[in-house]
Amino acid sequence: MVRTRIKDVLGDEKAGAEITVAGWARTVRVGKGVTFIALSDGSCFASLQVVCEPSLANYAEVEKLGTGSALRVKGTLVDSPAAGQRFELKAESVEIVGAADESFPLQKKRHSFEYLRTIAHLRPRTNTFGAVFRMRSRLAQAVHRFFSERGFVYVHTPIITSSDCEGAGELFRVTTLPAESPPLVDGEVDFSRDFFAQSTGLTVSGQLEGELFTMAFSDIYTFGPTFRAENSNTPRHAAEFWMIEPEMAFCDLMGDAALAEEFMRYLCRAALDECGEDMAFFDQQIEKGLISRIEAVANASFAMMDYGEAIERLKKAPVAFEYPVEWGLDLQTEHERYLTEQVVGGPVFIVNYPKFIKAFYMRQNDDDKTVAAMDLLVPRVGEIIGGSQREERLDLLTLRMEEVGMDPDGIWWYLDSRRWGSCPHAGFGLGFERLIMYLTGMENIRDVIPFPRTPRHAEF
Ligand code: 4AD
Ligand code: MG
């Protein structure tokens, strides 16, 4: 049962080689005295053209094969006379491993992404989703390589947690209490009788735990699933997504931004160098000019702008925004996109946001109004990275928590990190799906994660 991957066939083999390949028929074309099967095994974008002649023992069955059938083909590789492919496989035997008939939903015609979301269990077998998920896999590996080359320690932070890191109240609850009649005290659910004897949820960020490891390993990162019960149905938000969160000790906001820029450029380079065939497809079919856009980012240095200046620029913009622009208000996607697409024309860090719109852990600036925060905005996507220097001063951190109504006792362990050997440190979070959207030109987050979880959708 030796099987050669189609990627290796097209890359390394020589005409005349005797090989066996296995995969799924993308198309079956029956001609006079010959049947052509485009066979794909997902190892690369291209499929391998299999040429079947009537001398095959089961030719009558081969002629009737449907799109989607699983086949094992043995044959000889020959130079292809057809344009656009180097080789084709002259079949000596075609084993029908699993037939598919005409009820298979992915027939030749082009389907909309909306329709394909309703068959998320089958869409990996299309060209577009094949390319998306091959790239997703490559880039996940590039993420690990980037940090490994720089000596960062990879930390697995918990998925079940008792702290709402971002303080936005978007925690999915994890409980074993009976939904219909939870134990109550004074009309409130008594979580002391829950599995963990406290209220817990799914993590919205691994940062707080990551910071604890920074105090031991200096440079760390996490890369894991992240959950937010954010009831916003946008093309950029998912209830379950993957986030990469590096954290560095003895590092300030500028060091943090420098790492974020180096990281983004590295990932652009990885996409161009390692996913060429898939990128060529996206460039042709999804976003014209994608490759030159990513090429430019891989070589550019990113702009940086103070939040205050961003607000001034937005106020002067000859555009009617849906949401108000005022110092103290958060930037909406329309503002972010205007800044990165119209004002800068490329990636831009917005730094030093008002403290009242940012999380409690960000380091307070001397002006008493802003914090050492940074968001990286990129064209088409808007915010792709959010990060900050952390408040390392115990007294200021405690005050800030009280200001935003948090109980310092609730995360006493986090405060302990400021009690003994505290040091300046900084980090950021990159949304992995937003990165994939940015690098592929795909416009909806539902189309870059295998099985999207969004409000009212968790079927597959
Ligand atoms: O800006 P956020 O909320 O920052 C944090 O969670 C920090 N704890 C990160 C850190 O400093 N270690 O989220 C970071 C990034 C966003 O910029 C965005 O790319 C992505 O995570 N993100 C989402 N992606 C998809 N769906 C959602 N609902 C997302 N929420 C955030
Ligand atoms: Mg953010």
XYZ file of C-alpha atoms and ligand atoms in Angstrom:
492
model
C 0.000 0.000 0.000
C 2.863 2.421 -0.709
C 1.325 5.686 -1.815
C 3.145 8.675 -3.221
C 1.725 12.069 -2.382
C 0.704 14.088 -5.403
C 2.871 16.986 -4.211
C 5.917 14.713 -4.387
C 4.838 13.248 -7.709
C 4.664 16.698 -9.279
C 7.797 17.905 -7.532
C 10.315 15.081 -7.470
C 9.338 12.219 -9.741
C 10.618 11.534 -13.245
C 8.696 10.527 -16.350
C 8.638 6.757 -16.619
C 8.273 6.206 -12.848
C 5.870 3.480 -11.721
C 3.814 4.917 -8.884
C 0.658 4.479 -6.845
C -1.382 7.498 -5.788
C -4.604 7.731 -3.813
C -7.098 10.551 -3.489
C -10.488 11.872 -4.524
C -11.750 12.602 -8.018
C -12.249 16.331 -8.480
C -13.596 15.889 -12.016
C -14.210 12.956 -14.325
C -14.288 13.674 -18.073
C -15.337 10.857 -20.367
C -14.096 11.178 -23.950
C -13.980 8.860 -26.928
C -11.952 5.863 -25.849
C -10.401 7.700 -22.893
C -11.466 9.003 -19.495
C -9.599 11.772 -17.629
C -9.766 11.968 -13.862
C -8.372 14.946 -11.935
C -7.204 13.349 -8.702
C -6.508 15.383 -5.550
C -5.083 14.182 -2.252
C -4.867 17.619 -0.621
C -1.063 17.596 -0.417
C -0.868 20.504 -2.865
C -3.154 22.773 -4.827
C -2.749 20.957 -8.139
C -4.470 17.710 -8.932
C -2.903 14.928 -10.963
C -4.454 14.087 -14.298
C -5.101 10.340 -14.529
C -5.568 8.957 -18.030
C -7.741 5.823 -18.243
C -8.013 3.750 -21.378
C -10.507 1.018 -22.270
C -7.829 -1.639 -21.674
C -8.439 -1.190 -17.906
C -10.132 -4.257 -16.432
C -12.922 -2.145 -14.882
C -13.133 0.596 -17.546
C -16.935 0.361 -17.685
C -17.062 1.312 -13.990
C -14.380 3.978 -14.349
C -16.453 5.729 -17.010
C -19.312 6.012 -14.553
C -17.254 7.384 -11.638
C -18.673 10.426 -9.903
C -16.943 13.514 -8.533
C -15.780 12.867 -4.997
C -15.003 9.157 -5.428
C -12.003 7.848 -3.485
C -9.556 6.033 -5.762
C -6.216 4.263 -5.634
C -4.428 4.408 -8.973
C -1.332 2.567 -10.107
C 0.360 3.589 -13.311
C 3.242 5.145 -15.178
C 4.081 8.804 -15.073
C 4.365 10.351 -18.519
C 5.104 13.875 -19.730
C 1.810 15.625 -20.246
C 0.902 17.062 -23.627
C -1.686 19.297 -21.933
C -0.777 22.874 -21.008
C -0.325 23.764 -17.352
C 0.743 20.376 -16.035
C 4.082 18.648 -16.137
C 2.984 15.035 -15.835
C -0.024 12.845 -16.152
C -0.508 9.329 -14.899
C -1.245 6.591 -17.405
C -3.373 4.239 -15.317
C -2.687 0.525 -15.184
C -5.217 -0.110 -12.457
C -7.890 2.022 -10.850
C -9.239 0.703 -7.566
C -12.535 2.261 -6.540
C -12.056 2.559 -2.782
C -15.196 4.546 -2.042
C -17.635 5.551 -4.755
C -19.549 8.855 -4.778
C -22.654 9.325 -6.873
C -24.289 12.415 -8.329
C -25.876 13.285 -4.985
C -22.414 14.437 -3.756
C -22.996 18.174 -3.193
C -19.684 19.377 -4.614
C -20.240 18.926 -8.314
C -18.310 20.941 -10.871
C -20.095 24.270 -10.553
C -18.770 27.052 -8.375
C -20.544 27.354 -5.032
C -20.903 30.466 -2.914
C -18.990 30.650 0.366
C -22.349 31.059 2.142
C -23.567 27.757 0.749
C -20.273 26.035 1.514
C -20.601 27.100 5.175
C -23.735 24.969 5.344
C -21.623 21.978 4.295
C -18.557 22.751 6.376
C -17.989 18.997 6.701
C -17.343 18.755 2.942
C -15.860 22.114 2.005
C -12.237 21.092 2.729
C -12.531 19.133 -0.520
C -12.843 22.314 -2.621
C -9.957 24.278 -4.155
C -10.476 27.372 -2.034
C -10.769 25.618 1.304
C -7.965 23.236 0.456
C -5.742 26.279 -0.053
C -7.006 28.035 3.102
C -6.426 25.092 5.409
C -3.065 24.120 3.942
C -1.951 27.703 4.552
C -3.406 27.724 8.031
C -1.364 24.648 8.897
C 1.855 26.071 7.391
C 1.463 29.350 9.220
C 0.782 27.683 12.558
C 4.116 25.947 12.121
C 5.778 29.219 11.092
C 4.494 30.789 14.329
C 6.209 28.118 16.414
C 9.375 28.375 14.342
C 9.542 32.149 14.795
C 9.464 31.900 18.575
C 11.615 28.817 18.754
C 14.350 30.550 16.696
C 14.275 33.398 19.226
C 14.425 31.239 22.334
C 10.863 31.839 23.561
C 9.358 29.180 25.830
C 6.006 27.806 24.671
C 3.504 27.776 27.559
C 0.186 25.932 27.637
C -2.120 28.187 29.603
C -5.391 26.783 30.951
C -8.605 26.729 28.963
C -10.817 26.632 32.033
C -10.223 29.700 34.145
C -11.746 31.754 36.917
C -10.531 35.138 35.660
C -11.929 37.369 32.928
C -8.626 38.786 31.693
C -10.064 41.423 29.411
C -12.777 42.376 31.909
C -15.343 42.578 29.154
C -17.727 40.031 30.667
C -17.515 37.739 27.655
C -16.798 34.531 29.540
C -18.588 31.347 28.516
C -19.571 29.665 31.749
C -18.224 26.191 32.606
C -20.371 24.441 35.167
C -21.784 21.094 36.217
C -24.619 22.640 38.199
C -28.055 21.607 36.919
C -29.256 24.241 34.443
C -32.918 23.925 35.472
C -32.430 24.266 39.240
C -28.983 25.469 40.355
C -28.478 25.798 44.127
C -29.193 29.347 45.274
C -28.204 31.529 48.201
C -30.071 34.791 48.574
C -31.420 34.345 45.061
C -27.938 33.994 43.507
C -26.340 30.839 42.105
C -24.158 29.201 44.752
C -20.985 28.431 42.849
C -19.300 27.090 45.979
C -21.265 23.922 45.174
C -20.054 23.844 41.572
C -17.345 21.476 40.262
C -14.476 23.868 41.018
C -16.187 25.399 44.049
C -16.143 28.735 42.238
C -17.495 30.326 39.132
C -15.392 29.378 36.079
C -15.427 29.918 32.346
C -13.526 29.377 29.117
C -10.460 31.556 28.744
C -10.682 34.845 26.845
C -6.874 35.172 26.863
C -3.855 33.302 28.230
C -2.119 36.548 29.093
C -2.427 36.654 32.879
C -0.994 33.157 33.250
C 1.553 33.951 30.524
C 2.776 36.911 32.581
C 3.501 34.592 35.509
C 5.719 32.448 33.290
C 7.452 35.536 31.914
C 8.705 36.183 35.429
C 10.526 32.866 35.231
C 11.484 32.324 31.595
C 11.810 35.964 30.409
C 10.385 35.339 26.939
C 7.345 33.129 26.479
C 4.404 32.679 24.153
C 1.093 30.896 24.138
C -0.838 29.719 21.088
C -4.223 28.256 21.821
C -7.967 28.345 21.522
C -9.660 31.406 22.952
C -13.355 31.929 23.622
C -15.515 35.022 23.728
C -19.253 35.136 24.199
C -19.352 38.319 22.198
C -22.744 38.538 20.589
C -21.522 40.378 17.528
C -22.228 38.930 14.120
C -19.410 40.461 12.119
C -17.085 39.007 9.495
C -14.194 39.465 11.953
C -15.475 37.958 15.212
C -15.777 34.325 16.207
C -16.827 32.892 19.550
C -13.924 30.432 19.346
C -10.671 31.545 17.758
C -6.949 30.967 18.138
C -4.648 33.542 19.626
C -0.863 33.819 19.811
C 0.322 35.740 22.866
C 4.020 36.458 23.407
C 5.152 38.111 26.640
C 8.602 39.564 27.333
C 10.235 40.532 30.608
C 12.428 43.652 30.827
C 10.615 45.010 27.814
C 8.660 48.216 27.170
C 6.001 49.220 24.666
C 8.511 50.026 21.917
C 10.227 46.646 22.324
C 6.804 45.048 22.152
C 5.922 46.857 18.906
C 9.309 45.898 17.441
C 8.609 42.206 18.076
C 5.094 42.500 16.635
C 6.473 44.060 13.470
C 9.211 41.458 13.078
C 6.643 38.708 13.665
C 4.185 40.028 11.084
C 6.882 40.414 8.477
C 8.166 36.916 9.183
C 4.687 35.473 8.682
C 4.217 37.383 5.413
C 7.544 36.019 4.200
C 6.573 32.476 5.261
C 3.304 32.723 3.313
C 5.117 33.913 0.191
C 7.993 31.431 0.403
C 6.178 28.334 1.612
C 2.670 28.637 0.209
C 3.421 29.907 -3.298
C 0.930 27.749 -5.157
C -1.924 28.520 -2.776
C -1.013 32.229 -2.705
C -1.078 32.305 -6.523
C -4.624 30.967 -6.394
C -5.727 33.598 -3.857
C -4.074 36.291 -5.933
C -6.022 35.222 -9.026
C -9.366 34.253 -7.548
C -9.871 36.003 -4.218
C -7.963 39.288 -4.149
C -6.165 40.658 -7.199
C -2.767 42.021 -6.201
C -2.596 40.030 -2.964
C 0.956 38.828 -3.528
C 2.363 42.292 -4.176
C 0.467 43.615 -1.137
C 1.990 40.954 1.126
C 5.391 41.377 -0.553
C 5.266 45.089 0.330
C 4.389 44.377 3.980
C 7.168 41.795 4.278
C 9.660 44.527 3.376
C 8.054 47.633 4.862
C 8.581 49.247 8.220
C 5.312 49.910 9.978
C 4.025 53.352 10.873
C 3.190 54.420 14.432
C 0.676 57.029 15.508
C -0.512 58.286 18.860
C -4.188 57.668 19.635
C -4.591 61.439 20.049
C -3.286 62.071 16.569
C -5.469 59.307 15.149
C -8.530 61.053 16.596
C -7.454 64.362 15.042
C -6.968 62.691 11.659
C -10.368 61.023 11.863
C -12.061 64.281 12.791
C -10.575 65.921 9.709
C -11.519 62.995 7.448
C -13.805 63.887 4.548
C -15.922 60.832 5.370
C -19.193 60.390 7.248
C -18.537 57.685 9.848
C -21.376 55.746 11.363
C -19.879 55.925 14.879
C -18.798 59.152 16.612
C -15.141 60.206 16.795
C -14.123 61.808 20.076
C -11.065 61.627 22.335
C -11.981 58.964 24.910
C -14.070 56.796 22.605
C -12.844 53.475 21.247
C -12.015 53.149 17.565
C -14.522 51.191 15.508
C -13.587 49.032 12.536
C -14.597 51.809 10.105
C -12.156 54.191 11.862
C -9.402 51.594 11.986
C -9.753 50.827 8.312
C -9.760 54.507 7.383
C -6.517 55.049 9.302
C -4.675 52.072 7.859
C -6.113 52.207 4.335
C -6.506 55.947 3.648
C -4.209 57.795 6.042
C -1.227 55.439 6.148
C -1.728 53.012 3.265
C -0.237 50.102 5.211
C 0.103 48.639 8.703
C 0.082 51.176 11.535
C 0.451 50.911 15.305
C -1.882 53.142 17.256
C -0.377 53.716 20.711
C -1.249 55.328 24.050
C -5.010 54.889 24.272
C -7.177 56.495 26.969
C -7.063 54.252 30.017
C -10.834 54.065 30.406
C -11.319 52.133 27.174
C -8.556 49.602 27.855
C -8.087 46.647 30.213
C -6.985 47.046 33.833
C -3.518 45.529 33.379
C -2.092 48.130 31.004
C 0.704 50.369 32.267
C -0.412 53.880 33.133
C 1.427 56.730 31.408
C 2.650 59.772 33.326
C -0.103 61.956 31.827
C -2.588 60.094 34.077
C -4.980 59.774 31.123
C -3.491 57.197 28.814
C -1.956 53.738 29.019
C 0.967 52.130 27.171
C -1.301 50.209 24.790
C -0.814 49.378 21.150
C -3.102 48.055 18.450
C -1.733 47.067 15.077
C -4.156 47.963 12.289
C -3.849 46.521 8.793
C -5.753 47.226 5.579
C -8.938 45.185 4.988
C -8.968 43.647 8.460
C -8.547 46.543 10.901
C -7.204 45.464 14.308
C -5.058 42.356 13.957
C -2.933 42.708 17.115
C -3.728 44.152 20.528
C -1.015 44.538 23.144
C 0.536 46.680 25.844
C 3.218 47.208 28.395
C 1.860 45.855 31.677
C 1.425 47.721 34.934
C 4.264 46.276 37.014
C 3.792 48.634 40.014
C 1.709 46.882 42.653
C 0.183 50.020 44.177
C -0.914 51.480 40.849
C -2.224 48.140 39.640
C -4.315 47.650 42.781
C -5.715 51.175 42.518
C -6.592 50.645 38.884
C -8.402 47.391 39.675
C -10.461 49.121 42.297
C -11.203 51.923 39.837
C -12.693 49.474 37.340
C -14.571 47.590 40.057
C -12.440 44.452 40.226
C -11.821 42.648 43.474
C -8.016 42.383 43.896
C -8.518 39.268 46.044
C -10.066 37.538 43.044
C -6.661 37.360 41.335
C -4.329 37.527 44.303
C -1.917 35.235 42.464
C -1.548 37.792 39.655
C -0.795 40.522 42.165
C 1.817 38.277 43.780
C 3.853 38.546 40.560
C 4.176 42.282 41.354
C 5.068 41.563 44.957
C 8.328 39.691 44.459
C 10.725 40.478 41.630
C 8.327 42.541 39.576
C 9.807 43.992 36.392
C 8.684 45.947 33.349
C 7.191 43.572 30.818
C 5.054 43.691 27.711
C 3.239 41.471 25.254
C 0.553 41.269 22.633
C -2.084 39.007 21.140
C -2.378 38.181 17.458
C -5.707 36.757 16.299
C -4.678 33.792 14.155
C -7.836 33.853 12.008
C -7.413 37.554 11.318
C -3.875 36.801 10.197
C -5.134 34.120 7.809
C -7.768 36.527 6.464
C -5.067 39.110 5.904
C -2.736 36.690 4.120
C -5.342 34.975 1.930
C -7.677 37.872 1.125
C -10.623 35.849 2.470
C -13.155 38.300 3.842
C -15.075 36.306 6.426
C -13.624 34.737 9.563
C -16.054 31.838 9.077
C -14.069 30.849 5.999
C -10.632 30.573 7.603
C -11.422 28.348 10.608
C -12.426 24.724 9.960
C -15.659 24.714 11.946
C -16.669 28.259 12.896
C -18.464 28.992 16.156
C -20.506 32.171 15.938
C -23.774 33.246 17.577
C -26.387 30.531 16.872
C -23.907 28.361 14.939
C -22.034 25.361 16.342
C -23.463 22.486 14.322
C -20.410 20.789 12.843
O -7.158 42.928 21.711
P -7.423 41.649 22.445
O -8.712 41.495 23.134
O -6.186 41.490 23.418
C -6.021 40.504 24.347
O -6.730 39.557 24.500
C -4.737 40.648 25.135
N -4.866 39.810 26.333
C -3.583 40.246 24.266
C -2.258 40.390 24.960
O -1.829 41.498 25.176
N -1.629 39.288 25.322
O -7.276 40.434 21.419
C -6.090 40.243 20.683
C -6.399 39.908 19.238
C -7.172 40.985 18.499
O -6.338 42.004 18.028
C -7.794 40.179 17.382
O -6.864 39.944 16.337
C -8.084 38.849 18.053
O -7.243 38.754 19.173
N -9.480 38.733 18.484
C -10.422 38.025 17.849
N -10.368 37.271 16.731
C -11.486 36.667 16.343
N -12.665 36.729 16.991
C -12.783 37.466 18.120
N -13.950 37.509 18.789
C -11.622 38.151 18.594
N -11.368 38.942 19.663
C -10.064 39.283 19.572
Mg -8.149 44.633 21.165
